[in-house]
Amino acid sequence: MKILVTGGTGYIGSHTVLSLQEAAHEVVVIDNLVNSSEESMRRVAELSGTAPEFHNVDLVNEAAVERVFAAAGVDAVIHFAGLKAVGESVREPLSYYYNNLVGTLNLVRAMERHDVRSIVFSSSATVYGEHNAVPYVEKMEIGANNPYGRTKEQIEDILSDIGTADDRWNIALLRYFNPVGTHPSGRIGEDPQGIPNNLVPFIAQVAVGRREKLMVLGGDYDTPDGTCLRDYIHVVDLAEGHVAALNHVADHAGVFRWNLGSGKGSSVLEVLRSFEKAVGRPIPHEITARRAGDLPAFWADATSALADLGWSTTKTVDQMCEDHWRWQENNPNGYAG
Ligand code: UD1
């Protein structure tokens, strides 16, 4: 198939582009490069032997989106593009609602005009909010607690209403848990701009000497070691989950929701220890105050993706840290060198 990948130059996007090429799909990427680098596409081409077709297009520009659809002739879409920092979304909600919702509406309208009705959407476990018990199951009532999460929830609602109204649509809503790690080559990876919000990119920057120490955000939670538990998933497993979902929606109409996670929780200190093992030395850290909005523990019920897609995670937290470290050590300043 020929697949349009929005946000394909980013962290999860670039790994998914590579997995799609490895599964013999042709890939067209659109991205506005607001939070990523076109260098990732050069590296993907080096790994796969094929350069993805790339368009520097912002999804909020409807005419530009239309031009790509008119020229490319795609069969299906994987939609990653969007703003994704929780704290920033609290400070700038309008920009999050505008970018994420208008971008999605433009994309889906172009799909309809061009008779493309298969879409895999990059959602998040954040849609489960604070009110659900763990493990999270797809049938639970969702309700995010921040503007970023609400854009994910609202896009899920929009797509699901479209799929309910018209049974020609094939829609997969993928709820990611905590993606970490990089391609084992160390050539593509996560390259956050500014101070990393997420745990593993922060640890990696401490390990490479770009930051002084990790702040462990809370050591007094009601968990075995007092730090929060999360369901970490290797980004290559996650990318493979998209290929599996795409294959499923290619011949099943309807709206599907799948958790992409491992089904088990690891603590902040466990991840830190794995990363220290990968680096071969201790990583400076300090236990500090909790971060507002953090939940003590959550992980996926990962049984639906296994039953429906035959997909499950294969890689351990140790492998995630080894791969992430190889990327960071070889590219101390990310794609900038
Ligand atoms: C965060 C977002 C979530 C988003 C996900 C994407 C928040 C509150 N939640 O999830 O909506 O979908 O990223 O990957 O931002 N930690 C530290 N020190 C740090 C950074 C993190 O101790 O410098 C801890 C956190 O307290 C948490 C764990 O590490 O317990 C994981 O944090 P993070 O990587 O930010 O992921 P989430 O909070 O699960």
Tab-separated table of N, CA and C in Angstrom, residues 157-299:
chain	number	residue	atom	x	y	z
A	157	ASP	N	-13.074	11.052	19.448
A	157	ASP	CA	-14.535	11.204	19.319
A	157	ASP	C	-14.921	11.560	17.880
A	158	ILE	N	-14.166	12.490	17.279
A	158	ILE	CA	-14.473	12.917	15.904
A	158	ILE	C	-14.379	11.702	14.967
A	159	LEU	N	-13.273	10.973	15.071
A	159	LEU	CA	-13.071	9.840	14.154
A	159	LEU	C	-14.112	8.761	14.411
A	160	SER	N	-14.421	8.553	15.670
A	160	SER	CA	-15.364	7.493	15.965
A	160	SER	C	-16.780	7.867	15.489
A	161	ASP	N	-17.144	9.149	15.570
A	161	ASP	CA	-18.449	9.573	15.019
A	161	ASP	C	-18.481	9.400	13.498
A	162	ILE	N	-17.370	9.705	12.844
A	162	ILE	CA	-17.305	9.558	11.378
A	162	ILE	C	-17.465	8.076	11.004
A	163	GLY	N	-16.783	7.216	11.769
A	163	GLY	CA	-16.866	5.776	11.490
A	163	GLY	C	-18.253	5.217	11.766
A	164	THR	N	-18.930	5.780	12.769
A	164	THR	CA	-20.284	5.309	13.088
A	164	THR	C	-21.279	5.756	12.010
A	165	ALA	N	-21.053	6.957	11.469
A	165	ALA	CA	-21.993	7.502	10.489
A	165	ALA	C	-21.851	6.854	9.118
A	166	ASP	N	-20.665	6.343	8.822
A	166	ASP	CA	-20.402	5.872	7.457
A	166	ASP	C	-19.534	4.619	7.550
A	167	ASP	N	-20.128	3.477	7.248
A	167	ASP	CA	-19.394	2.221	7.485
A	167	ASP	C	-18.347	1.910	6.418
A	168	ARG	N	-18.065	2.877	5.545
A	168	ARG	CA	-16.931	2.661	4.635
A	168	ARG	C	-15.615	3.017	5.314
A	169	TRP	N	-15.660	3.642	6.498
A	169	TRP	CA	-14.417	4.047	7.174
A	169	TRP	C	-13.821	2.898	7.985
A	170	ASN	N	-12.486	2.812	7.929
A	170	ASN	CA	-11.728	1.846	8.739
A	170	ASN	C	-10.820	2.679	9.645
A	171	ILE	N	-11.066	2.624	10.948
A	171	ILE	CA	-10.394	3.558	11.857
A	171	ILE	C	-9.778	2.804	13.032
A	172	ALA	N	-8.485	3.035	13.257
A	172	ALA	CA	-7.820	2.441	14.433
A	172	ALA	C	-7.337	3.569	15.339
A	173	LEU	N	-7.752	3.531	16.592
A	173	LEU	CA	-7.321	4.513	17.590
A	173	LEU	C	-6.318	3.797	18.494
A	174	LEU	N	-5.055	4.193	18.404
A	174	LEU	CA	-4.004	3.481	19.154
A	174	LEU	C	-3.605	4.292	20.375
A	175	ARG	N	-3.801	3.693	21.532
A	175	ARG	CA	-3.473	4.392	22.788
A	175	ARG	C	-2.106	3.915	23.267
A	176	TYR	N	-1.126	4.803	23.079
A	176	TYR	CA	0.239	4.437	23.456
A	176	TYR	C	0.430	4.625	24.939
A	177	PHE	N	1.258	3.751	25.509
A	177	PHE	CA	1.704	3.945	26.882
A	177	PHE	C	3.004	4.762	26.826
A	178	ASN	N	4.095	4.352	27.414
A	178	ASN	CA	5.260	5.253	27.460
A	178	ASN	C	6.351	4.787	26.494
A	179	PRO	N	6.413	5.358	25.304
A	179	PRO	CA	7.399	4.907	24.320
A	179	PRO	C	8.805	5.378	24.693
A	180	VAL	N	9.754	4.451	24.707
A	180	VAL	CA	11.163	4.806	24.905
A	180	VAL	C	12.018	3.894	24.039
A	181	GLY	N	13.328	4.150	24.034
A	181	GLY	CA	14.221	3.366	23.192
A	181	GLY	C	14.300	3.986	21.807
A	182	THR	N	15.149	3.392	20.984
A	182	THR	CA	15.344	3.876	19.616
A	182	THR	C	15.660	2.668	18.745
A	183	HIS	N	15.742	2.890	17.450
A	183	HIS	CA	16.177	1.819	16.556
A	183	HIS	C	17.549	1.325	17.015
A	184	PRO	N	17.788	-0.007	17.011
A	184	PRO	CA	19.058	-0.516	17.549
A	184	PRO	C	20.298	-0.028	16.805
A	185	SER	N	20.154	0.497	15.599
A	185	SER	CA	21.309	1.044	14.863
A	185	SER	C	21.861	2.301	15.534
A	186	GLY	N	21.037	2.968	16.363
A	186	GLY	CA	21.461	4.245	16.936
A	186	GLY	C	21.471	5.379	15.916
A	187	ARG	N	20.862	5.191	14.746
A	187	ARG	CA	20.867	6.234	13.711
A	187	ARG	C	19.645	7.138	13.792
A	188	ILE	N	18.487	6.592	14.243
A	188	ILE	CA	17.317	7.456	14.452
A	188	ILE	C	16.907	7.337	15.912
A	189	GLY	N	16.285	8.409	16.428
A	189	GLY	CA	15.932	8.374	17.839
A	189	GLY	C	15.103	9.562	18.239
A	190	GLU	N	15.043	9.789	19.548
A	190	GLU	CA	14.225	10.880	20.074
A	190	GLU	C	15.102	12.099	20.289
A	191	ASP	N	14.668	13.238	19.765
A	191	ASP	CA	15.492	14.441	19.779
A	191	ASP	C	14.672	15.614	20.293
A	192	PRO	N	14.366	15.619	21.613
A	192	PRO	CA	13.488	16.671	22.124
A	192	PRO	C	14.144	18.052	22.055
A	193	GLN	N	13.341	19.056	21.755
A	193	GLN	CA	13.832	20.442	21.759
A	193	GLN	C	13.739	20.964	23.200
A	194	GLY	N	14.757	21.663	23.647
A	194	GLY	CA	14.707	22.249	24.995
A	194	GLY	C	14.830	21.180	26.070
A	195	ILE	N	14.272	21.502	27.241
A	195	ILE	CA	14.394	20.569	28.373
A	195	ILE	C	13.414	19.408	28.154
A	196	PRO	N	13.904	18.153	28.182
A	196	PRO	CA	12.975	17.041	27.939
A	196	PRO	C	11.917	16.951	29.038
A	197	ASN	N	10.681	16.680	28.654
A	197	ASN	CA	9.601	16.497	29.627
A	197	ASN	C	9.593	15.063	30.140
A	198	ASN	N	10.009	14.138	29.299
A	198	ASN	CA	9.829	12.730	29.614
A	198	ASN	C	11.068	12.127	30.265
A	199	LEU	N	10.833	11.040	30.994
A	199	LEU	CA	11.864	10.476	31.859
A	199	LEU	C	13.128	10.033	31.113
A	200	VAL	N	12.988	9.151	30.130
A	200	VAL	CA	14.192	8.542	29.539
A	200	VAL	C	15.028	9.557	28.751
A	201	PRO	N	14.419	10.440	27.941
A	201	PRO	CA	15.246	11.464	27.288
A	201	PRO	C	15.999	12.330	28.307
A	202	PHE	N	15.394	12.573	29.451
A	202	PHE	CA	16.081	13.369	30.468
A	202	PHE	C	17.274	12.598	31.025
A	203	ILE	N	17.046	11.328	31.386
A	203	ILE	CA	18.150	10.500	31.901
A	203	ILE	C	19.279	10.460	30.871
A	204	ALA	N	18.917	10.289	29.594
A	204	ALA	CA	19.936	10.161	28.537
A	204	ALA	C	20.768	11.440	28.442
A	205	GLN	N	20.134	12.593	28.607
A	205	GLN	CA	20.891	13.849	28.525
A	205	GLN	C	21.777	14.063	29.752
A	206	VAL	N	21.360	13.535	30.904
A	206	VAL	CA	22.252	13.569	32.073
A	206	VAL	C	23.455	12.669	31.797
A	207	ALA	N	23.175	11.480	31.280
A	207	ALA	CA	24.253	10.503	31.045
A	207	ALA	C	25.283	11.031	30.054
A	208	VAL	N	24.843	11.818	29.077
A	208	VAL	CA	25.765	12.303	28.053
A	208	VAL	C	26.410	13.649	28.456
A	209	GLY	N	26.012	14.151	29.625
A	209	GLY	CA	26.656	15.357	30.151
A	209	GLY	C	25.988	16.668	29.771
A	210	ARG	N	24.799	16.591	29.165
A	210	ARG	CA	24.108	17.833	28.812
A	210	ARG	C	23.333	18.406	29.986
A	211	ARG	N	23.011	17.574	30.992
A	211	ARG	CA	22.303	18.068	32.189
A	211	ARG	C	22.973	17.483	33.422
A	212	GLU	N	22.817	18.208	34.520
A	212	GLU	CA	23.585	17.872	35.715
A	212	GLU	C	23.070	16.616	36.413
A	213	LYS	N	21.756	16.583	36.659
A	213	LYS	CA	21.213	15.401	37.344
A	213	LYS	C	19.728	15.239	37.062
A	214	LEU	N	19.282	14.000	37.238
A	214	LEU	CA	17.859	13.696	37.092
A	214	LEU	C	17.139	14.065	38.376
A	215	MET	N	16.002	14.738	38.241
A	215	MET	CA	15.110	14.924	39.379
A	215	MET	C	14.086	13.787	39.320
A	216	VAL	N	14.086	12.949	40.328
A	216	VAL	CA	13.054	11.910	40.423
A	216	VAL	C	11.850	12.588	41.069
A	217	LEU	N	10.780	12.714	40.287
A	217	LEU	CA	9.673	13.595	40.693
A	217	LEU	C	8.707	12.880	41.644
A	218	GLY	N	9.146	12.719	42.872
A	218	GLY	CA	8.308	12.105	43.892
A	218	GLY	C	8.815	10.733	44.275
A	219	GLY	N	9.114	10.580	45.594
A	219	GLY	CA	9.588	9.287	46.090
A	219	GLY	C	8.689	8.755	47.186
A	220	ASP	N	7.510	9.386	47.336
A	220	ASP	CA	6.621	8.989	48.439
A	220	ASP	C	5.258	8.514	47.946
A	221	TYR	N	5.235	7.966	46.727
A	221	TYR	CA	3.973	7.384	46.237
A	221	TYR	C	3.755	6.025	46.897
A	222	ASP	N	2.489	5.593	46.868
A	222	ASP	CA	2.148	4.304	47.454
A	222	ASP	C	2.447	3.188	46.431
A	223	THR	N	3.723	3.003	46.169
A	223	THR	CA	4.194	1.993	45.205
A	223	THR	C	5.360	1.263	45.870
A	224	PRO	N	5.803	0.131	45.321
A	224	PRO	CA	6.838	-0.652	46.028
A	224	PRO	C	8.087	0.148	46.394
A	225	ASP	N	8.604	1.018	45.508
A	225	ASP	CA	9.802	1.788	45.900
A	225	ASP	C	9.508	3.277	46.071
A	226	GLY	N	8.226	3.648	46.072
A	226	GLY	CA	7.843	5.048	46.324
A	226	GLY	C	7.830	5.907	45.071
A	227	THR	N	8.331	5.390	43.922
A	227	THR	CA	8.295	6.179	42.682
A	227	THR	C	7.203	5.619	41.761
A	228	CYS	N	6.774	6.448	40.801
A	228	CYS	CA	5.623	6.098	39.962
A	228	CYS	C	5.913	4.894	39.062
A	229	LEU	N	4.859	4.151	38.758
A	229	LEU	CA	4.955	3.014	37.833
A	229	LEU	C	4.335	3.388	36.494
A	230	ARG	N	5.048	3.082	35.413
A	230	ARG	CA	4.549	3.331	34.054
A	230	ARG	C	4.805	2.101	33.202
A	231	ASP	N	4.074	2.022	32.089
A	231	ASP	CA	4.191	0.905	31.151
A	231	ASP	C	5.069	1.357	29.984
A	232	TYR	N	6.363	1.053	30.067
A	232	TYR	CA	7.302	1.490	29.027
A	232	TYR	C	7.271	0.508	27.862
A	233	ILE	N	7.271	1.064	26.655
A	233	ILE	CA	7.202	0.230	25.443
A	233	ILE	C	8.295	0.679	24.478
A	234	HIS	N	9.044	-0.293	23.953
A	234	HIS	CA	10.127	0.034	23.010
A	234	HIS	C	9.523	0.611	21.731
A	235	VAL	N	10.087	1.703	21.235
A	235	VAL	CA	9.504	2.391	20.082
A	235	VAL	C	9.476	1.507	18.837
A	236	VAL	N	10.372	0.532	18.734
A	236	VAL	CA	10.325	-0.376	17.571
A	236	VAL	C	9.117	-1.318	17.693
A	237	ASP	N	8.826	-1.795	18.916
A	237	ASP	CA	7.591	-2.561	19.119
A	237	ASP	C	6.375	-1.701	18.768
A	238	LEU	N	6.417	-0.451	19.213
A	238	LEU	CA	5.294	0.455	18.950
A	238	LEU	C	5.106	0.651	17.448
A	239	ALA	N	6.204	0.865	16.727
A	239	ALA	CA	6.133	1.047	15.275
A	239	ALA	C	5.524	-0.192	14.616
A	240	GLU	N	5.947	-1.381	15.087
A	240	GLU	CA	5.390	-2.626	14.535
A	240	GLU	C	3.890	-2.729	14.827
A	241	GLY	N	3.468	-2.191	15.963
A	241	GLY	CA	2.038	-2.170	16.305
A	241	GLY	C	1.230	-1.376	15.279
A	242	HIS	N	1.834	-0.307	14.732
A	242	HIS	CA	1.137	0.477	13.698
A	242	HIS	C	0.979	-0.325	12.413
A	243	VAL	N	2.024	-1.077	12.066
A	243	VAL	CA	1.949	-1.877	10.840
A	243	VAL	C	0.862	-2.943	11.014
A	244	ALA	N	0.820	-3.552	12.203
A	244	ALA	CA	-0.206	-4.575	12.470
A	244	ALA	C	-1.611	-3.965	12.419
A	245	ALA	N	-1.772	-2.773	13.001
A	245	ALA	CA	-3.089	-2.116	12.997
A	245	ALA	C	-3.491	-1.737	11.576
A	246	LEU	N	-2.535	-1.270	10.810
A	246	LEU	CA	-2.810	-0.882	9.424
A	246	LEU	C	-3.268	-2.095	8.613
A	247	ASN	N	-2.586	-3.216	8.792
A	247	ASN	CA	-2.979	-4.431	8.077
A	247	ASN	C	-4.398	-4.836	8.452
A	248	HIS	N	-4.736	-4.667	9.722
A	248	HIS	CA	-6.081	-5.041	10.176
A	248	HIS	C	-7.129	-4.110	9.571
A	249	VAL	N	-6.896	-2.792	9.664
A	249	VAL	CA	-7.935	-1.880	9.159
A	249	VAL	C	-8.026	-1.926	7.632
A	250	ALA	N	-6.971	-2.387	6.970
A	250	ALA	CA	-7.037	-2.454	5.507
A	250	ALA	C	-8.198	-3.336	5.049
A	251	ASP	N	-8.564	-4.342	5.851
A	251	ASP	CA	-9.718	-5.144	5.413
A	251	ASP	C	-10.795	-5.345	6.481
A	252	HIS	N	-10.849	-4.424	7.459
A	252	HIS	CA	-11.962	-4.468	8.416
A	252	HIS	C	-12.527	-3.061	8.565
A	253	ALA	N	-13.783	-2.876	8.164
A	253	ALA	CA	-14.411	-1.572	8.394
A	253	ALA	C	-14.809	-1.473	9.860
A	254	GLY	N	-14.901	-0.233	10.361
A	254	GLY	CA	-15.339	-0.025	11.738
A	254	GLY	C	-14.355	0.827	12.501
A	255	VAL	N	-14.634	1.011	13.784
A	255	VAL	CA	-13.775	1.819	14.646
A	255	VAL	C	-13.182	0.889	15.701
A	256	PHE	N	-11.863	0.835	15.778
A	256	PHE	CA	-11.174	-0.069	16.698
A	256	PHE	C	-10.296	0.733	17.645
A	257	ARG	N	-10.236	0.281	18.879
A	257	ARG	CA	-9.371	0.930	19.877
A	257	ARG	C	-8.423	-0.119	20.439
A	258	TRP	N	-7.135	0.177	20.379
A	258	TRP	CA	-6.175	-0.771	20.961
A	258	TRP	C	-5.158	-0.052	21.834
A	259	ASN	N	-4.934	-0.598	23.009
A	259	ASN	CA	-3.806	-0.178	23.835
A	259	ASN	C	-2.542	-0.750	23.227
A	260	LEU	N	-1.499	0.070	23.114
A	260	LEU	CA	-0.186	-0.466	22.753
A	260	LEU	C	0.729	-0.263	23.962
A	261	GLY	N	0.872	-1.310	24.713
A	261	GLY	CA	1.700	-1.291	25.922
A	261	GLY	C	2.134	-2.720	26.201
A	262	SER	N	2.934	-2.874	27.267
A	262	SER	CA	3.471	-4.202	27.570
A	262	SER	C	2.574	-4.963	28.538
A	263	GLY	N	1.746	-4.214	29.268
A	263	GLY	CA	0.905	-4.860	30.278
A	263	GLY	C	1.578	-4.941	31.636
A	264	LYS	N	2.758	-4.266	31.763
A	264	LYS	CA	3.379	-4.292	33.093
A	264	LYS	C	4.004	-2.945	33.438
A	265	GLY	N	4.037	-2.643	34.725
A	265	GLY	CA	4.562	-1.349	35.173
A	265	GLY	C	5.999	-1.463	35.657
A	266	SER	N	6.789	-0.416	35.390
A	266	SER	CA	8.147	-0.318	35.948
A	266	SER	C	8.260	1.020	36.651
A	267	SER	N	9.044	1.056	37.720
A	267	SER	CA	9.165	2.297	38.484
A	267	SER	C	10.253	3.188	37.890
A	268	VAL	N	10.233	4.458	38.288
A	268	VAL	CA	11.256	5.408	37.836
A	268	VAL	C	12.643	4.901	38.230
A	269	LEU	N	12.772	4.376	39.458
A	269	LEU	CA	14.098	3.909	39.899
A	269	LEU	C	14.526	2.648	39.151
A	270	GLU	N	13.580	1.805	38.773
A	270	GLU	CA	13.942	0.621	37.969
A	270	GLU	C	14.480	1.048	36.600
A	271	VAL	N	13.819	2.039	35.990
A	271	VAL	CA	14.284	2.514	34.676
A	271	VAL	C	15.667	3.151	34.830
A	272	LEU	N	15.828	3.925	35.878
A	272	LEU	CA	17.133	4.559	36.114
A	272	LEU	C	18.230	3.497	36.246
A	273	ARG	N	17.933	2.434	37.000
A	273	ARG	CA	18.934	1.362	37.175
A	273	ARG	C	19.255	0.680	35.846
A	274	SER	N	18.257	0.455	35.031
A	274	SER	CA	18.498	-0.152	33.699
A	274	SER	C	19.383	0.753	32.862
A	275	PHE	N	19.123	2.054	32.933
A	275	PHE	CA	19.912	2.988	32.120
A	275	PHE	C	21.352	3.028	32.632
A	276	GLU	N	21.504	2.995	33.951
A	276	GLU	CA	22.864	2.990	34.520
A	276	GLU	C	23.631	1.741	34.062
A	277	LYS	N	22.923	0.611	33.989
A	277	LYS	CA	23.546	-0.630	33.527
A	277	LYS	C	24.002	-0.472	32.073
A	278	ALA	N	23.157	0.166	31.262
A	278	ALA	CA	23.508	0.355	29.840
A	278	ALA	C	24.727	1.271	29.698
A	279	VAL	N	24.790	2.299	30.544
A	279	VAL	CA	25.875	3.281	30.437
A	279	VAL	C	27.150	2.759	31.117
A	280	GLY	N	26.969	1.940	32.156
A	280	GLY	CA	28.113	1.382	32.857
A	280	GLY	C	28.641	2.263	33.976
A	281	ARG	N	27.842	3.230	34.402
A	281	ARG	CA	28.242	4.064	35.543
A	281	ARG	C	26.990	4.677	36.185
A	282	PRO	N	27.120	5.134	37.442
A	282	PRO	CA	25.952	5.730	38.096
A	282	PRO	C	25.542	7.047	37.429
A	283	ILE	N	24.268	7.355	37.489
A	283	ILE	CA	23.749	8.600	36.915
A	283	ILE	C	23.273	9.482	38.070
A	284	PRO	N	23.811	10.699	38.175
A	284	PRO	CA	23.425	11.559	39.294
A	284	PRO	C	21.912	11.808	39.317
A	285	HIS	N	21.336	11.672	40.497
A	285	HIS	CA	19.895	11.938	40.608
A	285	HIS	C	19.560	12.357	42.028
A	286	GLU	N	18.370	12.940	42.144
A	286	GLU	CA	17.923	13.404	43.447
A	286	GLU	C	16.413	13.226	43.491
A	287	ILE	N	15.906	12.757	44.630
A	287	ILE	CA	14.452	12.615	44.744
A	287	ILE	C	13.882	13.955	45.193
A	288	THR	N	12.960	14.497	44.393
A	288	THR	CA	12.393	15.827	44.685
A	288	THR	C	10.875	15.722	44.799
A	289	ALA	N	10.227	16.882	44.756
A	289	ALA	CA	8.765	16.930	44.931
A	289	ALA	C	8.051	16.267	43.753
A	290	ARG	N	6.801	15.886	43.990
A	290	ARG	CA	5.960	15.312	42.935
A	290	ARG	C	5.679	16.344	41.844
A	291	ARG	N	5.393	15.881	40.645
A	291	ARG	CA	4.960	16.757	39.547
A	291	ARG	C	3.427	16.786	39.548
A	292	ALA	N	2.864	17.998	39.454
A	292	ALA	CA	1.402	18.127	39.461
A	292	ALA	C	0.814	17.298	38.322
A	293	GLY	N	-0.237	16.575	38.611
A	293	GLY	CA	-0.945	15.832	37.561
A	293	GLY	C	-0.443	14.411	37.356
A	294	ASP	N	0.700	14.040	37.949
A	294	ASP	CA	1.218	12.677	37.764
A	294	ASP	C	0.357	11.667	38.516
A	295	LEU	N	0.077	10.555	37.871
A	295	LEU	CA	-0.640	9.471	38.537
A	295	LEU	C	0.383	8.510	39.132
A	296	PRO	N	0.073	7.883	40.276
A	296	PRO	CA	1.050	6.991	40.906
A	296	PRO	C	1.423	5.806	40.015
A	297	ALA	N	0.443	5.250	39.321
A	297	ALA	CA	0.739	4.012	38.586
A	297	ALA	C	-0.291	3.784	37.498
A	298	PHE	N	0.168	3.476	36.288
A	298	PHE	CA	-0.771	2.935	35.299
A	298	PHE	C	-0.043	2.070	34.286
A	299	TRP	N	-0.776	1.092	33.804
A	299	TRP	CA	-0.248	0.233	32.745
A	299	TRP	C	-1.416	-0.298	31.929
